[in-house]
Coordinates of C-alpha atoms in Angstrom, one line a residue:
M1 CA 0.1 -0.2 -0.1
V2 CA 1.2 3.3 -1.4
N3 CA 0.5 6.4 1.2
V4 CA 0.6 9.3 -1.1
S5 CA 0.4 13.3 1.0
L6 CA -2.1 15.3 -0.3
L7 CA -1.6 19.2 -0.7
P8 CA -4.0 21.4 0.8
S9 CA -6.6 22.0 -1.5
R10 CA -6.8 25.9 -2.2
F11 CA -10.4 27.7 -2.7
L12 CA -10.1 29.7 -6.2
S13 CA -12.9 32.6 -6.2
G14 CA -14.8 33.5 -9.2
G15 CA -12.3 36.2 -10.4
E16 CA -9.5 33.9 -10.1
R17 CA -11.2 30.8 -11.8
L18 CA -11.6 33.1 -14.8
L19 CA -7.9 34.2 -14.4
H20 CA -6.9 30.6 -14.7
G21 CA -8.7 29.8 -18.2
K22 CA -12.3 28.1 -16.9
G23 CA -15.0 29.5 -18.0
V24 CA -17.8 31.7 -16.9
D25 CA -19.9 28.7 -15.8
A26 CA -17.7 27.6 -13.7
A27 CA -17.2 31.0 -12.1
V28 CA -20.5 31.9 -10.9
G29 CA -21.0 28.2 -9.9
A30 CA -24.9 28.2 -9.4
G31 CA -25.6 30.9 -11.4
R32 CA -27.9 32.7 -8.9
A33 CA -28.5 36.6 -8.6
E34 CA -26.4 36.5 -6.0
D35 CA -23.7 34.4 -7.6
W36 CA -23.3 36.8 -10.6
V37 CA -23.1 39.9 -8.1
R38 CA -20.2 38.3 -6.1
L39 CA -18.0 37.3 -9.0
D40 CA -18.9 41.4 -10.5
A41 CA -17.6 42.8 -7.1
D42 CA -15.0 40.0 -7.2
V43 CA -13.0 41.2 -10.1
F44 CA -13.9 44.9 -9.4
H45 CA -12.1 45.0 -6.2
G46 CA -9.0 42.4 -7.5
T47 CA -8.8 44.9 -10.2
L48 CA -9.3 47.8 -8.3
S49 CA -6.5 48.7 -6.3
R50 CA -3.8 49.2 -9.7
V51 CA -6.5 52.0 -11.1
A52 CA -6.9 53.4 -7.7
G53 CA -3.0 54.0 -7.8
W54 CA -2.5 52.1 -4.5
K55 CA 1.4 50.6 -4.2
I56 CA 0.2 47.2 -3.4
S57 CA -0.3 44.8 -6.0
S58 CA -3.6 43.9 -7.4
R59 CA -4.8 40.1 -7.2
L60 CA -6.1 40.0 -10.4
Q61 CA -3.5 42.1 -13.0
V62 CA -5.3 42.4 -16.4
G63 CA -3.5 44.6 -19.2
F64 CA -0.3 45.1 -20.4
H65 CA 3.0 46.4 -18.3
W66 CA 0.5 44.8 -15.2
F67 CA 1.9 42.0 -15.1
D68 CA 3.8 41.4 -11.9
E69 CA 5.4 37.6 -10.2
R70 CA 1.9 37.0 -8.9
E71 CA 0.8 36.1 -12.8
I72 CA -1.2 33.7 -13.3
A73 CA -2.4 33.4 -16.9
D74 CA -1.6 34.2 -20.1
W75 CA -2.8 37.7 -21.6
D76 CA -1.7 38.1 -24.8
T77 CA -5.4 39.2 -25.8
A78 CA -6.1 41.4 -22.9
P79 CA -6.6 44.9 -23.7
Y80 CA -3.4 47.1 -23.0
W81 CA -3.3 51.0 -23.5
D82 CA -2.5 52.9 -26.3
V83 CA -2.9 56.7 -27.0
D84 CA -6.6 56.2 -27.7
G85 CA -7.1 54.1 -25.2
P86 CA -7.7 50.3 -24.8
S87 CA -8.1 48.1 -27.4
W88 CA -7.8 44.1 -28.2
A89 CA -5.6 42.6 -30.4
G90 CA -8.1 39.5 -30.9
P91 CA -11.6 38.8 -30.2
P92 CA -11.6 38.3 -26.6
S93 CA -12.0 35.2 -24.8
G94 CA -15.1 34.5 -23.3
S95 CA -13.0 34.5 -20.2
E96 CA -11.6 37.5 -20.5
L97 CA -14.8 39.3 -21.7
A98 CA -16.0 38.5 -18.2
L99 CA -12.8 39.6 -16.6
C100 CA -13.0 43.2 -18.2
L101 CA -16.6 43.8 -18.2
C102 CA -15.8 43.8 -14.4
H103 CA -13.1 46.1 -14.4
A104 CA -12.4 48.7 -11.3
D105 CA -11.6 50.3 -14.6
P106 CA -14.5 52.1 -16.9
R107 CA -12.2 52.6 -19.2
V108 CA -11.8 48.9 -19.8
R109 CA -15.3 48.0 -19.3
A110 CA -16.3 49.8 -22.2
A111 CA -14.3 48.3 -24.3
A112 CA -15.0 45.0 -23.2
L113 CA -19.0 46.0 -24.3
A114 CA -17.1 47.2 -27.6
A115 CA -15.4 44.5 -28.3
G116 CA -18.1 41.6 -26.9
G117 CA -21.5 43.8 -26.9
P118 CA -24.5 41.5 -26.9
A119 CA -22.5 38.4 -27.2
A120 CA -21.5 38.5 -23.8
P121 CA -23.3 37.0 -20.6
L122 CA -26.6 38.1 -20.2
P123 CA -26.6 38.6 -16.3
L124 CA -23.3 40.9 -16.7
L125 CA -24.7 43.3 -19.3
L126 CA -27.7 43.7 -16.9
L127 CA -25.1 44.3 -14.2
R128 CA -23.8 46.8 -16.7
C129 CA -26.6 48.5 -17.5
A130 CA -26.9 49.8 -14.2
D131 CA -23.3 51.1 -14.0
N132 CA -21.8 54.3 -12.3
D133 CA -20.3 55.3 -15.5
E134 CA -22.9 57.0 -17.9
R135 CA -20.7 55.7 -21.1
V136 CA -20.4 52.0 -19.6
R137 CA -24.4 52.5 -19.1
G138 CA -24.8 53.5 -22.3
R139 CA -23.1 50.7 -24.4
A140 CA -24.7 48.0 -22.1
R141 CA -28.0 49.0 -22.1
A142 CA -28.1 49.0 -26.1
A143 CA -26.2 45.9 -26.0
F144 CA -28.8 44.4 -23.5
T145 CA -31.6 45.4 -25.4
E146 CA -30.5 43.6 -28.3
A147 CA -29.9 40.2 -26.2
L148 CA -32.8 40.6 -24.8
A149 CA -34.2 41.2 -27.6
A150 CA -33.0 37.4 -28.9
A151 CA -33.0 35.9 -25.7
G152 CA -35.4 32.9 -25.0
D153 CA -38.3 33.2 -22.4
G154 CA -36.0 30.9 -20.0
S155 CA -33.5 33.0 -20.1
A156 CA -34.9 36.1 -20.1
R157 CA -37.2 34.9 -16.9
S158 CA -33.5 33.6 -15.4
L159 CA -32.8 37.3 -15.0
V160 CA -35.8 38.0 -12.8
V161 CA -34.3 38.1 -9.6
L162 CA -31.2 39.6 -10.4
A163 CA -32.8 42.7 -12.2
L164 CA -34.8 43.1 -8.8
R165 CA -31.1 43.0 -6.9
V166 CA -29.8 45.4 -9.3
G167 CA -33.1 47.6 -9.0
V168 CA -32.0 48.9 -5.9
R169 CA -28.9 50.6 -7.0
R170 CA -28.7 54.7 -8.4
H171 CA -28.8 53.9 -12.0
G172 CA -30.6 50.3 -11.7
H173 CA -34.5 51.0 -12.4
W174 CA -33.7 51.0 -15.9
A175 CA -32.7 47.3 -16.3
R176 CA -35.3 46.2 -14.0
D177 CA -38.1 47.6 -15.7
A178 CA -37.0 45.7 -18.9
V179 CA -37.3 42.8 -17.6
L180 CA -40.0 43.0 -15.4
A181 CA -41.7 44.3 -19.2
R182 CA -40.2 41.2 -20.5
T183 CA -41.3 38.4 -18.6
G184 CA -44.7 39.8 -16.7
G185 CA -44.1 41.7 -13.9
V186 CA -42.2 39.8 -10.1
R187 CA -43.1 36.7 -8.9
E188 CA -43.7 35.8 -5.7
A189 CA -40.8 33.2 -6.5
A190 CA -38.1 35.5 -6.9
V191 CA -39.4 37.9 -3.8
R192 CA -38.4 34.5 -2.2
E193 CA -35.7 33.9 -3.0
L194 CA -34.4 37.5 -2.3
L195 CA -35.6 37.8 0.9
A196 CA -33.9 34.4 2.0
S197 CA -30.4 35.9 1.1
G198 CA -28.6 35.0 4.6
G199 CA -25.9 37.5 5.9
W200 CA -25.0 41.1 6.2
Q201 CA -23.7 40.8 2.3
G202 CA -27.5 40.2 0.9
A203 CA -28.4 43.7 2.9
D204 CA -29.0 44.7 -0.8
A205 CA -30.7 41.7 -2.0
R206 CA -33.2 41.6 1.0
V207 CA -34.1 45.1 0.5
A208 CA -34.8 44.3 -2.9
G209 CA -37.0 41.9 -1.9
I210 CA -38.9 43.8 0.2
R211 CA -39.4 46.9 -2.2
A212 CA -40.9 43.8 -5.3
G213 CA -43.2 42.0 -2.6
V214 CA -44.6 45.8 -1.3
E215 CA -45.1 46.8 -4.6
A216 CA -46.7 43.1 -5.9
G217 CA -48.8 42.8 -3.1
L218 CA -46.8 40.3 -1.9
L219 CA -46.3 41.5 1.1
D220 CA -48.8 43.3 3.7
P221 CA -47.8 45.0 7.2
D222 CA -47.8 42.4 9.3
A223 CA -45.3 40.7 7.2
L224 CA -43.2 43.5 6.6
Y225 CA -43.2 44.0 10.6
R226 CA -42.4 40.0 10.7
I227 CA -39.2 41.1 8.6
A228 CA -38.4 44.1 10.7
L229 CA -38.4 42.3 13.8
T230 CA -36.4 38.7 13.1
A231 CA -33.2 38.9 14.9
D232 CA -30.5 37.9 12.5
Q233 CA -31.6 40.7 9.6
A234 CA -29.1 43.7 9.1
N235 CA -30.7 46.9 10.4
R236 CA -30.5 48.2 6.8
D237 CA -33.4 45.9 5.7
R238 CA -35.4 46.2 9.0
F239 CA -35.4 49.8 8.1
E240 CA -36.8 49.4 4.5
A241 CA -39.4 46.8 6.2
I242 CA -40.5 49.7 8.7
R243 CA -40.6 52.4 6.2
A244 CA -42.9 50.5 4.0
A245 CA -44.9 49.3 6.6
V246 CA -46.2 52.2 8.0
G247 CA -46.0 54.2 4.8
A248 CA -49.3 51.4 4.2
G249 CA -51.9 53.2 5.9
R250 CA -52.9 55.6 9.0
D251 CA -55.7 54.0 10.7
T252 CA -56.5 52.5 13.9
A253 CA -55.3 49.0 13.2
A254 CA -52.0 50.3 11.8
R255 CA -51.2 52.9 15.0
K256 CA -52.2 49.5 16.7
R257 CA -49.6 47.6 14.3
F258 CA -46.4 50.1 14.8
L259 CA -47.3 50.7 18.4
D260 CA -47.1 46.7 19.4
F261 CA -43.7 46.8 16.9
L262 CA -42.3 49.1 19.3
A263 CA -43.2 47.2 22.3
A264 CA -41.1 44.1 20.9
C265 CA -38.6 44.8 19.0
E266 CA -35.2 44.8 21.2
A267 CA -33.1 46.8 19.3
S268 CA -33.2 50.6 20.1
E269 CA -31.6 51.8 17.0
V270 CA -34.1 50.1 15.1
R271 CA -37.2 51.4 17.2
I272 CA -35.6 55.2 17.3
R273 CA -35.8 55.0 13.4
A274 CA -38.9 53.4 13.4
L275 CA -40.6 56.4 15.2
G276 CA -38.9 58.9 13.2
Y277 CA -40.3 57.0 9.7
A278 CA -43.7 57.0 11.8
S279 CA -43.8 61.2 12.5
A280 CA -42.8 61.5 8.8
V281 CA -46.1 60.8 7.9
R282 CA -48.2 61.7 10.9
L283 CA -49.3 57.9 12.1
L284 CA -49.1 58.7 15.8
S285 CA -51.5 61.0 17.5
A286 CA -50.1 63.6 20.1
G287 CA -51.7 60.6 23.1
D288 CA -49.7 58.1 21.6
L289 CA -46.3 60.0 21.6
A290 CA -46.9 61.1 24.6
A291 CA -47.7 57.7 26.3
L292 CA -44.3 56.7 24.7
A293 CA -42.7 59.7 26.4
V294 CA -44.5 58.7 29.6
G295 CA -43.8 54.7 29.6
H296 CA -41.7 53.4 27.2
R297 CA -38.7 51.6 28.1
D298 CA -36.0 52.7 26.0
R299 CA -35.0 56.2 27.4
K300 CA -34.0 57.5 24.1
L301 CA -37.2 56.7 22.4
R302 CA -39.3 58.6 25.1
R303 CA -37.3 61.4 25.0
L304 CA -37.5 61.6 21.2
A305 CA -41.1 60.8 21.9
A306 CA -41.5 64.2 23.5
E307 CA -39.8 66.2 21.6
M308 CA -41.9 64.8 18.8
V309 CA -44.9 66.1 20.4
L310 CA -43.7 69.4 21.8
E311 CA -43.6 70.0 18.0
L312 CA -47.1 69.1 17.3
P313 CA -50.1 71.9 17.5
G314 CA -52.2 69.8 20.2
A315 CA -49.2 69.5 22.4
D316 CA -50.9 71.4 25.2
A317 CA -53.7 68.9 25.5
V318 CA -50.9 66.0 26.7
L319 CA -48.6 68.5 28.6
D320 CA -49.9 67.7 32.3
R321 CA -48.8 63.8 31.0
L322 CA -45.2 64.6 30.0
L323 CA -44.8 67.3 33.4
A324 CA -45.5 63.9 35.5
A325 CA -43.4 61.8 33.1
P326 CA -40.8 59.8 35.5
D327 CA -37.9 60.4 32.8
N328 CA -36.3 63.6 33.9
V329 CA -35.4 65.5 30.6
V330 CA -39.5 64.7 29.3
R331 CA -40.2 66.9 32.2
G332 CA -37.7 69.5 31.7
R333 CA -38.8 70.0 27.4
A334 CA -42.4 70.0 29.2
V335 CA -40.8 73.0 31.6
E336 CA -39.5 74.6 29.0
R337 CA -42.7 74.6 26.8
L338 CA -45.0 75.9 30.1
R339 CA -43.7 79.4 29.7
A340 CA -44.4 79.7 26.4
G341 CA -48.2 78.8 26.7
A342 CA -49.1 78.9 30.4
P343 CA -49.6 81.3 33.1
A344 CA -46.2 81.9 35.1
G345 CA -47.3 81.0 37.8
R346 CA -47.7 77.6 36.5
L347 CA -43.6 77.1 36.7
V348 CA -43.4 77.9 40.8
P349 CA -44.0 73.5 41.6
Y350 CA -41.3 72.5 39.3
L351 CA -38.8 75.1 41.7
T352 CA -39.2 71.6 43.5
D353 CA -38.8 69.1 41.1
P354 CA -36.0 66.3 42.2
S355 CA -33.9 66.8 39.3
P356 CA -31.0 69.3 39.7
W357 CA -31.7 70.1 35.9
V358 CA -35.4 70.2 35.9
R359 CA -35.7 73.0 38.5
R360 CA -32.6 75.0 36.8
L361 CA -34.8 75.2 33.8
A362 CA -38.3 75.9 36.2
S363 CA -35.9 78.7 37.7
R364 CA -34.6 80.2 34.3
E365 CA -38.4 80.2 33.1
L366 CA -40.0 82.1 35.8
S367 CA -37.2 84.6 35.8
A368 CA -37.7 85.2 31.4
A369 CA -41.6 85.4 32.8
G370 CA -40.8 88.2 35.7
G371 CA -41.0 86.0 38.4
D372 CA -38.5 85.3 41.2
P373 CA -37.6 82.2 41.9
H374 CA -35.3 83.1 44.7
A375 CA -37.9 84.4 46.3
H376 CA -40.0 81.0 46.6
Y377 CA -37.4 79.1 47.9
R378 CA -36.7 81.2 50.9
A379 CA -40.3 81.3 51.8
W380 CA -40.9 77.5 51.6
C381 CA -37.5 77.3 53.5
A382 CA -38.7 80.0 56.0
D383 CA -41.7 77.6 56.8
P384 CA -41.3 74.2 58.9
A385 CA -44.1 73.1 58.0
A386 CA -43.8 73.6 54.0
V387 CA -39.9 73.5 53.0
T388 CA -38.9 69.8 51.5
P389 CA -35.5 68.3 51.1
A390 CA -36.3 69.9 46.9
A391 CA -37.1 73.3 47.8
V392 CA -33.5 73.3 50.1
S393 CA -31.8 72.0 47.2
G394 CA -33.1 75.0 45.1
L395 CA -32.1 77.4 47.7
A396 CA -28.7 76.0 48.0
E397 CA -27.9 76.1 44.5
Y398 CA -28.6 79.8 44.4
R399 CA -25.2 80.2 46.0
D400 CA -26.2 83.2 48.4
P401 CA -24.6 84.0 51.5
R402 CA -27.3 85.7 52.6
D403 CA -29.0 82.4 52.8
G404 CA -26.7 81.3 55.2
A405 CA -28.7 81.8 58.5
L406 CA -32.1 80.4 57.1
L407 CA -29.8 77.2 56.4
H408 CA -28.4 76.9 59.4
T409 CA -31.8 76.9 61.1
L410 CA -32.5 74.0 59.3
T411 CA -30.4 72.0 59.8
R412 CA -32.0 71.5 63.2
H413 CA -35.6 70.6 61.0
A414 CA -37.2 67.2 62.0
D415 CA -37.0 65.7 58.7
G416 CA -33.2 63.9 58.5
A417 CA -33.5 65.0 54.3
V418 CA -34.1 68.7 54.5
R419 CA -31.6 68.5 57.3
A420 CA -28.5 67.0 55.0
R421 CA -29.8 69.4 52.5
A422 CA -29.3 72.3 54.8
L423 CA -26.1 70.9 55.5
G424 CA -24.7 70.5 51.9
G425 CA -26.2 74.0 50.8
L426 CA -23.8 75.2 54.1
R427 CA -20.5 73.4 52.9
R428 CA -21.2 74.8 49.4
L429 CA -21.4 78.5 50.7
G430 CA -18.4 77.2 52.7
V431 CA -19.4 79.0 56.2
L432 CA -18.9 75.5 58.0
D433 CA -14.8 75.2 59.3
A434 CA -14.0 71.7 59.8
S435 CA -14.6 71.4 64.2
A436 CA -18.5 72.8 62.9
L437 CA -18.5 70.3 60.7
A438 CA -17.7 67.8 62.8
R439 CA -20.7 68.5 65.4
Y440 CA -23.3 67.1 62.9
A441 CA -21.2 63.6 63.0
A442 CA -23.2 62.5 65.3
D443 CA -26.8 62.8 63.7
P444 CA -28.9 60.0 64.0
D445 CA -30.0 60.4 59.8
P446 CA -27.3 58.4 57.9
R447 CA -27.9 61.0 54.8
V448 CA -26.6 63.8 57.0
V449 CA -23.9 61.3 57.9
A450 CA -23.0 61.2 54.8
V451 CA -22.6 64.8 54.3
V452 CA -20.3 65.2 56.7
T453 CA -18.0 62.4 55.4
S454 CA -18.0 62.7 52.0
P455 CA -14.7 65.1 50.2
C456 CA -16.1 68.7 49.8

């Protein structure tokens, strides 16, 4: 028995197979739409470095004076450069034509179309119909029109998925419309194939499937929301599904479906984008937005909903709900709105908000309306029965030395929270030395002791 050592096999990409002289069929494998897109991208990126002028060597070398130690094929018939641009020494082979149709240099792509024209593979011609270079697009569309007219019905139908896939590109509508006009429109099997594309690489295909499915009436809002909730989908196709779903209607059922989606969706970025789409089409009422601002679990969404509802004409009707929101930013935005639409006296209760930021907003707005927030704080703190910890904090935040005596009085208040805030205010004023501060260390309330022991 003879033992034979086998070298590890090397996987060749589609572009490398063409470079080895293999036929186009061998380069695209099963010949699905994604296979043609992958071949196009492989050759493009493999030739891009030379075209872009980078110092690194291209993986796929094509053309005169582009040979290096990695060159593995004979390019006697490949395009070369002269004064007038690329040309061929002889008719290009199928492999050469496919490579040059996908090349990163638009001059090579244009020369390949001039040399091969309608003889080029239909899928590659279709891809070139959406080319970013206008000259390439024009030649490709002329060649594709001729080749599609001569193709059989089966060949034309085999292009539908690729045409839908290309249709999402900037210049892809022409090819999409040409193929659909020949084949009779979008088919359910094509939509299913596009939606089944996996991974982030398949996001363009899934977006194409969503658009085609909506256009053909094959995807209703419930199906679109299911796509948006699928955990392994990329955000781009989630966004496309949501945009289509919220644009499908603005009735009560549509609002409920959308709110159910926000409750079920676990991705914050997706929820935020979805709310933006819904706002753009006026899907949600002021009450819906207020409910989101007050009760949703996503902090970013709560605050965005508050901003949106405050921009609506009917915002005043839900202002009280926002003023009672657990989120201090939502309350703050509502406090800012109060001065514009209510008497200045309505701002006074928010001078004692638990949040320092909301207290400062209320104080600023009340001052702008002609009120005196400092006087309100002094009046509350002078009344042992009316004073609250937030009122003491509000007074201390003014850092007025004239308030020192009042804060000293409050360090003997029955409420430990009030004593702690008063002591903190005195420390802010810098009127307590170490010996005076030490007297409070025996206070029975741990909050007071914490103020004593904390660094200033």
